[in-house]
């Protein structure tokens, strides 16, 4: 029980600190929403008139920093996220999030899980059969792919499969000529448009999981309990997965939660390269247009996603290894 209370307390404190930074950082950025709106709509309204327009969407800089901060915390926690003051001027932020979230969750979420699962399985086999065929060429290849920039891989795939071979569409999330719905044509179009961005994320992220799991397996295989299992005559498959892999995977579980932030930051570049209308694409537009309400909500959602993943990883590690409860 003490472990749970301690972890939940740390989660709440970290969330409060992140939300506080989320409030102040956009306000230290150069420019302000009034200037951005004036440049975008190209009207000769006075700054006071533009500020009055923005105040109707929740942007009230004259209210004072502390009242703004308290209002911000209340709105973030209650879901009163206001309206966009960027490109989607006047559109509720909640609607923008609901439209973009399924695309990011489907693309980034599924690809991240697949990369983690495939990377761990390949790393288990490579580490267990050290010096074998898989272990001979895999590490050297993945050292390169794991350090390739997201945007470079994306543009290379577009050049090869979209421009040169014309096999796959280069951008967007589905064919705009197809009516959205649960029809085979629409679902096929969505999957077809997701191939290149998903493969970009897979190529750049799977290498780290394979290399980490391989090294963990090599260390674990040398432990006494693995030698004892072999001395008992247990099957290699049972020793590999039931003894070695279960313990070697513990560091990767924490790594998976911590790497979620890097995956989300990479998704911004991937979605921008492929013009994919997910949360990362919306975040970039919000930053470019000083859209405080949308920017703050997206940063908050990214922060919550990482913190929840870390909390879940802590609880999952305790379930796999009760000794972690005493260390926590």
mmCIF file of N, CA, C and O in Angstrom, residues 46-85:
data_model
loop_
_atom_site.group_PDB
_atom_site.id
_atom_site.type_symbol
_atom_site.label_atom_id
_atom_site.label_comp_id
_atom_site.label_asym_id
_atom_site.label_seq_id
_atom_site.Cartn_x
_atom_site.Cartn_y
_atom_site.Cartn_z
ATOM 1 N N UNK A 46 -7.092 47.626 -34.482
ATOM 2 C CA UNK A 46 -6.153 48.034 -33.451
ATOM 3 C C UNK A 46 -5.842 46.849 -32.542
ATOM 4 O O UNK A 46 -6.647 45.912 -32.434
ATOM 5 N N UNK A 47 -4.669 46.858 -31.886
ATOM 6 C CA UNK A 47 -4.354 45.777 -30.952
ATOM 7 C C UNK A 47 -5.419 45.592 -29.880
ATOM 8 O O UNK A 47 -5.689 44.468 -29.460
ATOM 9 N N UNK A 48 -6.039 46.690 -29.445
ATOM 10 C CA UNK A 48 -7.092 46.577 -28.432
ATOM 11 C C UNK A 48 -8.299 45.822 -28.972
ATOM 12 O O UNK A 48 -8.900 44.998 -28.270
ATOM 13 N N UNK A 49 -8.662 46.108 -30.243
ATOM 14 C CA UNK A 49 -9.800 45.414 -30.840
ATOM 15 C C UNK A 49 -9.501 43.931 -31.015
ATOM 16 O O UNK A 49 -10.359 43.071 -30.769
ATOM 17 N N UNK A 50 -8.258 43.602 -31.439
ATOM 18 C CA UNK A 50 -7.878 42.201 -31.605
ATOM 19 C C UNK A 50 -7.839 41.488 -30.259
ATOM 20 O O UNK A 50 -8.234 40.334 -30.138
ATOM 21 N N UNK A 51 -7.347 42.189 -29.241
ATOM 22 C CA UNK A 51 -7.324 41.591 -27.904
ATOM 23 C C UNK A 51 -8.731 41.313 -27.412
ATOM 24 O O UNK A 51 -8.981 40.321 -26.726
ATOM 25 N N UNK A 52 -9.671 42.191 -27.774
ATOM 26 C CA UNK A 52 -11.066 41.974 -27.396
ATOM 27 C C UNK A 52 -11.631 40.745 -28.094
ATOM 28 O O UNK A 52 -12.380 39.963 -27.504
ATOM 29 N N UNK A 53 -11.243 40.566 -29.369
ATOM 30 C CA UNK A 53 -11.690 39.367 -30.098
ATOM 31 C C UNK A 53 -11.129 38.109 -29.445
ATOM 32 O O UNK A 53 -11.848 37.119 -29.225
ATOM 33 N N UNK A 54 -9.838 38.143 -29.096
ATOM 34 C CA UNK A 54 -9.204 36.971 -28.501
ATOM 35 C C UNK A 54 -9.747 36.675 -27.110
ATOM 36 O O UNK A 54 -9.783 35.515 -26.684
ATOM 37 N N UNK A 55 -10.161 37.712 -26.389
ATOM 38 C CA UNK A 55 -10.677 37.483 -25.034
ATOM 39 C C UNK A 55 -11.950 36.653 -25.048
ATOM 40 O O UNK A 55 -12.249 35.937 -24.083
ATOM 41 N N UNK A 56 -12.694 36.742 -26.151
ATOM 42 C CA UNK A 56 -13.911 35.928 -26.245
ATOM 43 C C UNK A 56 -13.597 34.446 -26.403
ATOM 44 O O UNK A 56 -14.464 33.596 -26.217
ATOM 45 N N UNK A 57 -12.342 34.130 -26.752
ATOM 46 C CA UNK A 57 -11.923 32.738 -26.890
ATOM 47 C C UNK A 57 -11.111 32.271 -25.687
ATOM 48 O O UNK A 57 -10.529 31.197 -25.701
ATOM 49 N N UNK A 58 -11.022 33.101 -24.638
ATOM 50 C CA UNK A 58 -10.353 32.696 -23.418
ATOM 51 C C UNK A 58 -8.981 33.285 -23.216
ATOM 52 O O UNK A 58 -8.361 33.056 -22.179
ATOM 53 N N UNK A 59 -8.472 34.047 -24.170
ATOM 54 C CA UNK A 59 -7.148 34.658 -24.026
ATOM 55 C C UNK A 59 -7.308 36.038 -23.407
ATOM 56 O O UNK A 59 -7.772 36.978 -24.042
ATOM 57 N N UNK A 60 -6.910 36.160 -22.130
ATOM 58 C CA UNK A 60 -7.089 37.416 -21.404
ATOM 59 C C UNK A 60 -5.791 37.778 -20.687
ATOM 60 O O UNK A 60 -5.643 37.569 -19.475
ATOM 61 N N UNK A 61 -4.798 38.320 -21.414
ATOM 62 C CA UNK A 61 -3.506 38.625 -20.795
ATOM 63 C C UNK A 61 -3.571 39.736 -19.767
ATOM 64 O O UNK A 61 -2.701 39.830 -18.904
ATOM 65 N N UNK A 62 -4.571 40.597 -19.838
ATOM 66 C CA UNK A 62 -4.663 41.722 -18.895
ATOM 67 C C UNK A 62 -5.237 41.317 -17.547
ATOM 68 O O UNK A 62 -5.351 42.145 -16.654
ATOM 69 N N UNK A 63 -5.613 40.059 -17.415
ATOM 70 C CA UNK A 63 -6.216 39.609 -16.159
ATOM 71 C C UNK A 63 -5.184 39.398 -15.069
ATOM 72 O O UNK A 63 -5.542 39.191 -13.908
ATOM 73 N N UNK A 64 -3.900 39.448 -15.413
ATOM 74 C CA UNK A 64 -2.867 39.195 -14.416
ATOM 75 C C UNK A 64 -2.395 37.755 -14.494
ATOM 76 O O UNK A 64 -3.171 36.837 -14.792
ATOM 77 N N UNK A 65 -1.118 37.523 -14.187
ATOM 78 C CA UNK A 65 -0.532 36.204 -14.357
ATOM 79 C C UNK A 65 -1.098 35.179 -13.376
ATOM 80 O O UNK A 65 -1.413 34.048 -13.763
ATOM 81 N N UNK A 66 -1.249 35.575 -12.114
ATOM 82 C CA UNK A 66 -1.748 34.617 -11.120
ATOM 83 C C UNK A 66 -3.197 34.215 -11.399
ATOM 84 O O UNK A 66 -3.515 33.024 -11.395
ATOM 85 N N UNK A 67 -4.115 35.164 -11.652
ATOM 86 C CA UNK A 67 -5.476 34.744 -12.010
ATOM 87 C C UNK A 67 -5.516 33.880 -13.271
ATOM 88 O O UNK A 67 -6.296 32.916 -13.352
ATOM 89 N N UNK A 68 -4.664 34.214 -14.255
ATOM 90 C CA UNK A 68 -4.606 33.385 -15.460
ATOM 91 C C UNK A 68 -4.158 31.966 -15.118
ATOM 92 O O UNK A 68 -4.705 30.992 -15.644
ATOM 93 N N UNK A 69 -3.161 31.860 -14.235
ATOM 94 C CA UNK A 69 -2.631 30.543 -13.861
ATOM 95 C C UNK A 69 -3.684 29.710 -13.138
ATOM 96 O O UNK A 69 -3.859 28.522 -13.427
ATOM 97 N N UNK A 70 -4.395 30.323 -12.201
ATOM 98 C CA UNK A 70 -5.429 29.592 -11.465
ATOM 99 C C UNK A 70 -6.579 29.176 -12.387
ATOM 100 O O UNK A 70 -7.099 28.057 -12.287
ATOM 101 N N UNK A 71 -6.950 30.083 -13.283
ATOM 102 C CA UNK A 71 -7.993 29.739 -14.252
ATOM 103 C C UNK A 71 -7.535 28.616 -15.170
ATOM 104 O O UNK A 71 -8.296 27.710 -15.512
ATOM 105 N N UNK A 72 -6.255 28.670 -15.562
ATOM 106 C CA UNK A 72 -5.674 27.637 -16.427
ATOM 107 C C UNK A 72 -5.736 26.265 -15.761
ATOM 108 O O UNK A 72 -6.140 25.268 -16.383
ATOM 109 N N UNK A 73 -5.330 26.172 -14.492
ATOM 110 C CA UNK A 73 -5.368 24.893 -13.788
ATOM 111 C C UNK A 73 -6.792 24.352 -13.699
ATOM 112 O O UNK A 73 -7.044 23.162 -13.930
ATOM 113 N N UNK A 74 -7.720 25.235 -13.367
ATOM 114 C CA UNK A 74 -9.117 24.801 -13.261
ATOM 115 C C UNK A 74 -9.636 24.304 -14.605
ATOM 116 O O UNK A 74 -10.283 23.247 -14.683
ATOM 117 N N UNK A 75 -9.329 25.034 -15.663
ATOM 118 C CA UNK A 75 -9.825 24.651 -16.986
ATOM 119 C C UNK A 75 -9.199 23.350 -17.475
ATOM 120 O O UNK A 75 -9.879 22.515 -18.085
ATOM 121 N N UNK A 76 -7.909 23.162 -17.215
ATOM 122 C CA UNK A 76 -7.246 21.930 -17.647
ATOM 123 C C UNK A 76 -7.832 20.709 -16.953
ATOM 124 O O UNK A 76 -8.017 19.658 -17.565
ATOM 125 N N UNK A 77 -8.133 20.858 -15.671
ATOM 126 C CA UNK A 77 -8.637 19.725 -14.897
ATOM 127 C C UNK A 77 -10.109 19.437 -15.169
ATOM 128 O O UNK A 77 -10.555 18.299 -15.042
ATOM 129 N N UNK A 78 -10.857 20.454 -15.546
ATOM 130 C CA UNK A 78 -12.292 20.269 -15.782
ATOM 131 C C UNK A 78 -12.631 20.076 -17.250
ATOM 132 O O UNK A 78 -13.795 19.847 -17.584
ATOM 133 N N UNK A 79 -11.633 20.164 -18.117
ATOM 134 C CA UNK A 79 -11.899 19.963 -19.543
ATOM 135 C C UNK A 79 -12.467 21.173 -20.247
ATOM 136 O O UNK A 79 -12.907 21.073 -21.399
ATOM 137 N N UNK A 80 -12.454 22.339 -19.595
ATOM 138 C CA UNK A 80 -12.913 23.573 -20.242
ATOM 139 C C UNK A 80 -11.721 24.192 -20.974
ATOM 140 O O UNK A 80 -11.073 25.111 -20.476
ATOM 141 N N UNK A 81 -11.459 23.689 -22.160
ATOM 142 C CA UNK A 81 -10.217 24.018 -22.854
ATOM 143 C C UNK A 81 -10.333 25.226 -23.773
ATOM 144 O O UNK A 81 -9.365 25.601 -24.422
ATOM 145 N N UNK A 82 -11.493 25.826 -23.843
ATOM 146 C CA UNK A 82 -11.644 27.045 -24.627
ATOM 147 C C UNK A 82 -11.668 26.797 -26.121
ATOM 148 O O UNK A 82 -11.901 25.673 -26.588
ATOM 149 N N UNK A 83 -11.412 27.864 -26.873
ATOM 150 C CA UNK A 83 -11.456 27.801 -28.338
ATOM 151 C C UNK A 83 -10.093 28.149 -28.900
ATOM 152 O O UNK A 83 -9.288 28.833 -28.263
ATOM 153 N N UNK A 84 -9.833 27.664 -30.106
ATOM 154 C CA UNK A 84 -8.569 27.932 -30.778
ATOM 155 C C UNK A 84 -8.472 29.407 -31.162
ATOM 156 O O UNK A 84 -9.454 30.021 -31.578
ATOM 157 N N UNK A 85 -7.280 29.961 -31.030
ATOM 158 C CA UNK A 85 -7.033 31.323 -31.493
ATOM 159 C C UNK A 85 -5.969 31.306 -32.593
ATOM 160 O O UNK A 85 -5.309 32.304 -32.846
#
